[in-house]
Structure formats: structure tokens, C-alpha cells
PDB file of C-alpha atoms in Angstrom:
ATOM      1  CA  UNK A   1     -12.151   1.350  13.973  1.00 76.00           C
ATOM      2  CA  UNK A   2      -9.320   3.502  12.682  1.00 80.00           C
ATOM      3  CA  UNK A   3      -6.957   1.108  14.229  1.00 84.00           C
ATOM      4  CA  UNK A   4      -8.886  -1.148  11.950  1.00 80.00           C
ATOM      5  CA  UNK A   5      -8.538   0.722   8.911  1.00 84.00           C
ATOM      6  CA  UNK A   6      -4.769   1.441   9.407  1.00 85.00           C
ATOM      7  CA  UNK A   7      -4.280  -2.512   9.717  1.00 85.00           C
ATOM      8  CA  UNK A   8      -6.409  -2.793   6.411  1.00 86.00           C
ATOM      9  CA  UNK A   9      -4.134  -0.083   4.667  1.00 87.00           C
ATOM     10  CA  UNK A  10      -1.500  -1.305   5.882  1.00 90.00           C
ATOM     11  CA  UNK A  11      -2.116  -4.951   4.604  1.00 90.00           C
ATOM     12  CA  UNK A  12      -2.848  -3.348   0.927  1.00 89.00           C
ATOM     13  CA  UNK A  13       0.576  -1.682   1.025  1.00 91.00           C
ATOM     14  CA  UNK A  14       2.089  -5.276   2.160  1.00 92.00           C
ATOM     15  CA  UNK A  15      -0.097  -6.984  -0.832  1.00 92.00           C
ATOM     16  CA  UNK A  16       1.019  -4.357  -3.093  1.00 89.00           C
ATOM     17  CA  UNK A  17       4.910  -4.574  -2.480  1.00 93.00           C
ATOM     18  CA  UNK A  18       4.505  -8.463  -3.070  1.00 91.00           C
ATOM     19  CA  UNK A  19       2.728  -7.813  -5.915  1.00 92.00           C
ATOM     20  CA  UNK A  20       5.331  -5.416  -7.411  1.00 93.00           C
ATOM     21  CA  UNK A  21       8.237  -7.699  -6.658  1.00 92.00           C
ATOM     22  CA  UNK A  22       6.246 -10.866  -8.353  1.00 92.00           C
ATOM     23  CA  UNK A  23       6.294  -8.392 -11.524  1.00 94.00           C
ATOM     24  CA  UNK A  24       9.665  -7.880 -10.966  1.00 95.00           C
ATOM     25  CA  UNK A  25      10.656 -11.784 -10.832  1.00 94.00           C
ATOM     26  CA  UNK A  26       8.231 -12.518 -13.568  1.00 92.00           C
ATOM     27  CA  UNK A  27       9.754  -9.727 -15.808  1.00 93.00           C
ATOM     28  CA  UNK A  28      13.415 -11.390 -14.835  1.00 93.00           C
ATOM     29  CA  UNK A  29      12.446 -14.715 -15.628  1.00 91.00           C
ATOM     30  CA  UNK A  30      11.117 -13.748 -18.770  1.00 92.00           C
ATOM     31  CA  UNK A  31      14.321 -12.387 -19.839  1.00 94.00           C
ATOM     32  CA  UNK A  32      16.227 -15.264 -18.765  1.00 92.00           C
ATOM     33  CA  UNK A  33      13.637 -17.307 -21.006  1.00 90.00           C
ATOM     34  CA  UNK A  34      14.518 -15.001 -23.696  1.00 93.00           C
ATOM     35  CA  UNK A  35      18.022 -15.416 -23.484  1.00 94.00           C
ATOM     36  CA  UNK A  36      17.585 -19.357 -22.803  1.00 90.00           C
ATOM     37  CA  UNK A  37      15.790 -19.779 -25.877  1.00 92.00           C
ATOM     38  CA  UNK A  38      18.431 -17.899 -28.063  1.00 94.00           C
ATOM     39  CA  UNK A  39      20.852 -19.865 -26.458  1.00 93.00           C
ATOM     40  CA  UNK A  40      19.069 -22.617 -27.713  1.00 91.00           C
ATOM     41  CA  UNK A  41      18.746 -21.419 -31.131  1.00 93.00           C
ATOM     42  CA  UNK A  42      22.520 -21.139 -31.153  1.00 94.00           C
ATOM     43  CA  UNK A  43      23.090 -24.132 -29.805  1.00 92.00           C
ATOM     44  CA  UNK A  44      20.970 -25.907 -31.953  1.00 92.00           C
ATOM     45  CA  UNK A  45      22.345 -24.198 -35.094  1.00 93.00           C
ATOM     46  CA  UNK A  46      26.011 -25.415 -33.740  1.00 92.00           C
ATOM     47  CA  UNK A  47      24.444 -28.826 -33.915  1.00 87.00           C
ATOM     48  CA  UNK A  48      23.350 -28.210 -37.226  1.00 89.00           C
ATOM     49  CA  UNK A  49      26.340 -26.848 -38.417  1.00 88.00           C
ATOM     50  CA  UNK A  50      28.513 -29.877 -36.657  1.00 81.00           C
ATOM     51  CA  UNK A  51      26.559 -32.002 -38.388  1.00 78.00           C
ATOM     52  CA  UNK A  52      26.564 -30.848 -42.083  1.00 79.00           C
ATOM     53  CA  UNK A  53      30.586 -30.788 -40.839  1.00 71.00           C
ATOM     54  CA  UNK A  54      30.659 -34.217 -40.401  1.00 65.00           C
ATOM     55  CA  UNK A  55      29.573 -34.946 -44.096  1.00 65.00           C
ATOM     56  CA  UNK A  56      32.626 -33.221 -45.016  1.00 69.00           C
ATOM     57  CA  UNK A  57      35.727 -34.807 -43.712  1.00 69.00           C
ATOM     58  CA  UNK A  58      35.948 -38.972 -42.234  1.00 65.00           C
ATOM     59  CA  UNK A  59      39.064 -37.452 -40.698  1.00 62.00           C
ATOM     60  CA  UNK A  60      37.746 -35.196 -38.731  1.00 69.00           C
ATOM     61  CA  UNK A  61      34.184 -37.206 -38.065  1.00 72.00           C
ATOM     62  CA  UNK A  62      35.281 -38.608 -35.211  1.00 80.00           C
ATOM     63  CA  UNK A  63      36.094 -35.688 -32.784  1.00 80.00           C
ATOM     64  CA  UNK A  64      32.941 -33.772 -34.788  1.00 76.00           C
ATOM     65  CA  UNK A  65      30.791 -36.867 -33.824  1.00 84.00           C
ATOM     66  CA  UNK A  66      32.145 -36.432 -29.356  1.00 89.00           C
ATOM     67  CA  UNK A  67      31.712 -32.420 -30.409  1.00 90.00           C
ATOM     68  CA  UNK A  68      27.946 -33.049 -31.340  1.00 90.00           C
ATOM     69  CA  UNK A  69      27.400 -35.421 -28.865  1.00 94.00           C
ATOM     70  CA  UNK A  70      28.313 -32.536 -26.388  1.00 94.00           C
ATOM     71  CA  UNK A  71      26.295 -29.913 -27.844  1.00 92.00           C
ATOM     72  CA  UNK A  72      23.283 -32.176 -28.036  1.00 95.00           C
ATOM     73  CA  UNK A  73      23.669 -32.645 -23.882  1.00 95.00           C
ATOM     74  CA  UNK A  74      24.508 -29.346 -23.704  1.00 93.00           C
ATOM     75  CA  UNK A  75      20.776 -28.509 -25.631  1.00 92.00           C
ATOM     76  CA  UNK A  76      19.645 -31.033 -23.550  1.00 94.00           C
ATOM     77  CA  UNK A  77      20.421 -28.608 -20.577  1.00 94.00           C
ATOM     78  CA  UNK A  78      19.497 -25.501 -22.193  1.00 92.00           C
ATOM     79  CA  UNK A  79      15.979 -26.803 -22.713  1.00 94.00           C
ATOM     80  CA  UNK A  80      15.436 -28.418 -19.432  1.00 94.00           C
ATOM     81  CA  UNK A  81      16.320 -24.893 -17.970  1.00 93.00           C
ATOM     82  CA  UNK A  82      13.928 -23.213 -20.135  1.00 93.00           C
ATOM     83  CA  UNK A  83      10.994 -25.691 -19.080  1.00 95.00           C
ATOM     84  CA  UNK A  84      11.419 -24.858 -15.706  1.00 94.00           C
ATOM     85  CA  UNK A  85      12.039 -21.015 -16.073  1.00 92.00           C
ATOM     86  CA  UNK A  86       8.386 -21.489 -18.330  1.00 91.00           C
ATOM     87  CA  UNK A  87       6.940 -23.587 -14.990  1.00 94.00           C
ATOM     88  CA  UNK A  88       8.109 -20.544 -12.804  1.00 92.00           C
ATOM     89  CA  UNK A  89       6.792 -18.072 -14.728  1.00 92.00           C
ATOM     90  CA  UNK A  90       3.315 -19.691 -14.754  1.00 93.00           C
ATOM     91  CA  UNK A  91       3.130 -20.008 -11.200  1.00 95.00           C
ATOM     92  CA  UNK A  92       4.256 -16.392 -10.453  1.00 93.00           C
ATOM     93  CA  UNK A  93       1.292 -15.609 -13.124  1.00 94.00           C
ATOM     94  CA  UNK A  94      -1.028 -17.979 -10.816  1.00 95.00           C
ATOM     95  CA  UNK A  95       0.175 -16.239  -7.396  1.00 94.00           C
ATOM     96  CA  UNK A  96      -0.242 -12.578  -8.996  1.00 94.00           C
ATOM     97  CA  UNK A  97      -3.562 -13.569  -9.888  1.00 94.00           C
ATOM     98  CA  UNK A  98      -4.288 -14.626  -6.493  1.00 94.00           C
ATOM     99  CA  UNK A  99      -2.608 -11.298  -5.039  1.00 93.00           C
ATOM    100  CA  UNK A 100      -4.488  -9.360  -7.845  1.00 93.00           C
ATOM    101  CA  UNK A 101      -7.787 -10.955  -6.445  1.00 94.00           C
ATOM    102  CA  UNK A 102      -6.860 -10.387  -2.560  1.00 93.00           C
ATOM    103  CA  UNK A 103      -6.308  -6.931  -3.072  1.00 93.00           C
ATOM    104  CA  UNK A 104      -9.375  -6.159  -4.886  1.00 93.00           C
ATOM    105  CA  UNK A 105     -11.108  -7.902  -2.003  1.00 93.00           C
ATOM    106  CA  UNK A 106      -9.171  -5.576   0.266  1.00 91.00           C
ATOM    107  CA  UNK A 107      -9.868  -2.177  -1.629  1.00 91.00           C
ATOM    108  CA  UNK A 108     -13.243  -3.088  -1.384  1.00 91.00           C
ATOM    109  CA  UNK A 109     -13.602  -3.970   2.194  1.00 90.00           C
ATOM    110  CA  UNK A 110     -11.246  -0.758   3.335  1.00 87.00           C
ATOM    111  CA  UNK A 111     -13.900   1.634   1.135  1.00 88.00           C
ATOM    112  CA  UNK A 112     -16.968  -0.280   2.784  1.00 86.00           C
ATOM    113  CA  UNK A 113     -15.524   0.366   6.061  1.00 84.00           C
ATOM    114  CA  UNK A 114     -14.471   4.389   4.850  1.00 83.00           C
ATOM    115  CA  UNK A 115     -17.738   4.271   4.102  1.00 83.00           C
ATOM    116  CA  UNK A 116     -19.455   2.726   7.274  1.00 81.00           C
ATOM    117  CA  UNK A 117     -17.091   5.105   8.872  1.00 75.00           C
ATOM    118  CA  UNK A 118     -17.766   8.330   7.013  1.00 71.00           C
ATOM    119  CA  UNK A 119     -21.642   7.900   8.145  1.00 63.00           C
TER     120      UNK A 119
END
């Protein structure tokens, strides 16, 4: 029975590491999101800015024209990263619920079995 317990424990201890590094990837992805999304303000203000540019000068519209044409790929990129740093974050959220639920299943079965073994 103790042997039992100790496996139990020492499962909840496993469960809780994973849990605390999911936090800790979640937490990191969510500042890369942050970042990737002023990035994307940025970028999309160069675009902005390119193009107002390009009103300005039919010298210059040409290489302002390839310039925003680069930018917009470039935003292109930017958001395409940010979807799938959003995707990852929701399925960290979806495994830490899942942990969060295991180990309140846990917790509960290593007190029943304190208490079976207590009387």
C-alpha cells in the first residue's frame, strides 16, 4: 500500500512538473504572440506609409510599388506565424486543462487511499 501511495505521489509530482513547464511554454508563446502582433502593426504601418509614398513621386513609384509588394509578403508571414503561435497556445490551454483535471483526479484518489490507510 505505501508502495502504492509513493507511485501515486510520485505520479502527482510528474503531472505537476508537466504542468509547470506547459505554463512556461504557454507564457513564451504568448510573448512571442505579443511581439508577432507588434511586428505586424509595424509592418502594416510600413505598408501604409509605402503606400501614401507612392502618391507622392511617379519616379520613385516603381521601386515603392516592389518595396510594398515585399512588405505585404512579408505581413503575409508575420500573420501566418501569429495564427499558428494562437493554434499552439490553444492546445497547450486544452492539454493543461486535461493535466489540471488528471491531477485533481489524482489528489483525490492519493487522500482516499491516506484515508483508507489512516483507518
Amino acid at each position: 500500500k505505501r508502495l502504492y501511495n509513493d507511485h501515486r505521489q510520485q505520479q502527482q509530482q510528474q503531472r505537476d512538473a508537466e504542468m509547470e513547464d506547459l505554463k512556461q511554454k504557454m507564457e513564451s508563446l504568448e510573448t512571442e504572440a505579443r511581439r508577432l502582433r507588434e511586428q505586424l502593426t509595424e509592418k502594416e504601418q510600413q505598408v501604409e506609409d509605402q503606400a501614401s509614398a507612392l502618391a507622392t513621386s511617379s519616379q520613385a513609384e516603381a521601386a515603392l510599388k516592389e518595396q510594398h509588394l515585399a512588405l505585404q509578403k512579408e505581413l503575409a508571414e508575420v500573420k501566418a506565424k501569429l495564427q499558428k503561435a494562437i493554434m499552439v497556445v490553444g492546445k497547450l490551454k486544452t492539454k493543461q486543462a486535461a493535466l489540471q483535471t488528471v491531477c485533481r483526479q489524482l489528489k483525490s484518489k492519493l487522500q482516499d487511499q491516506r484515508g483508507k490507510s489512516s483507518s
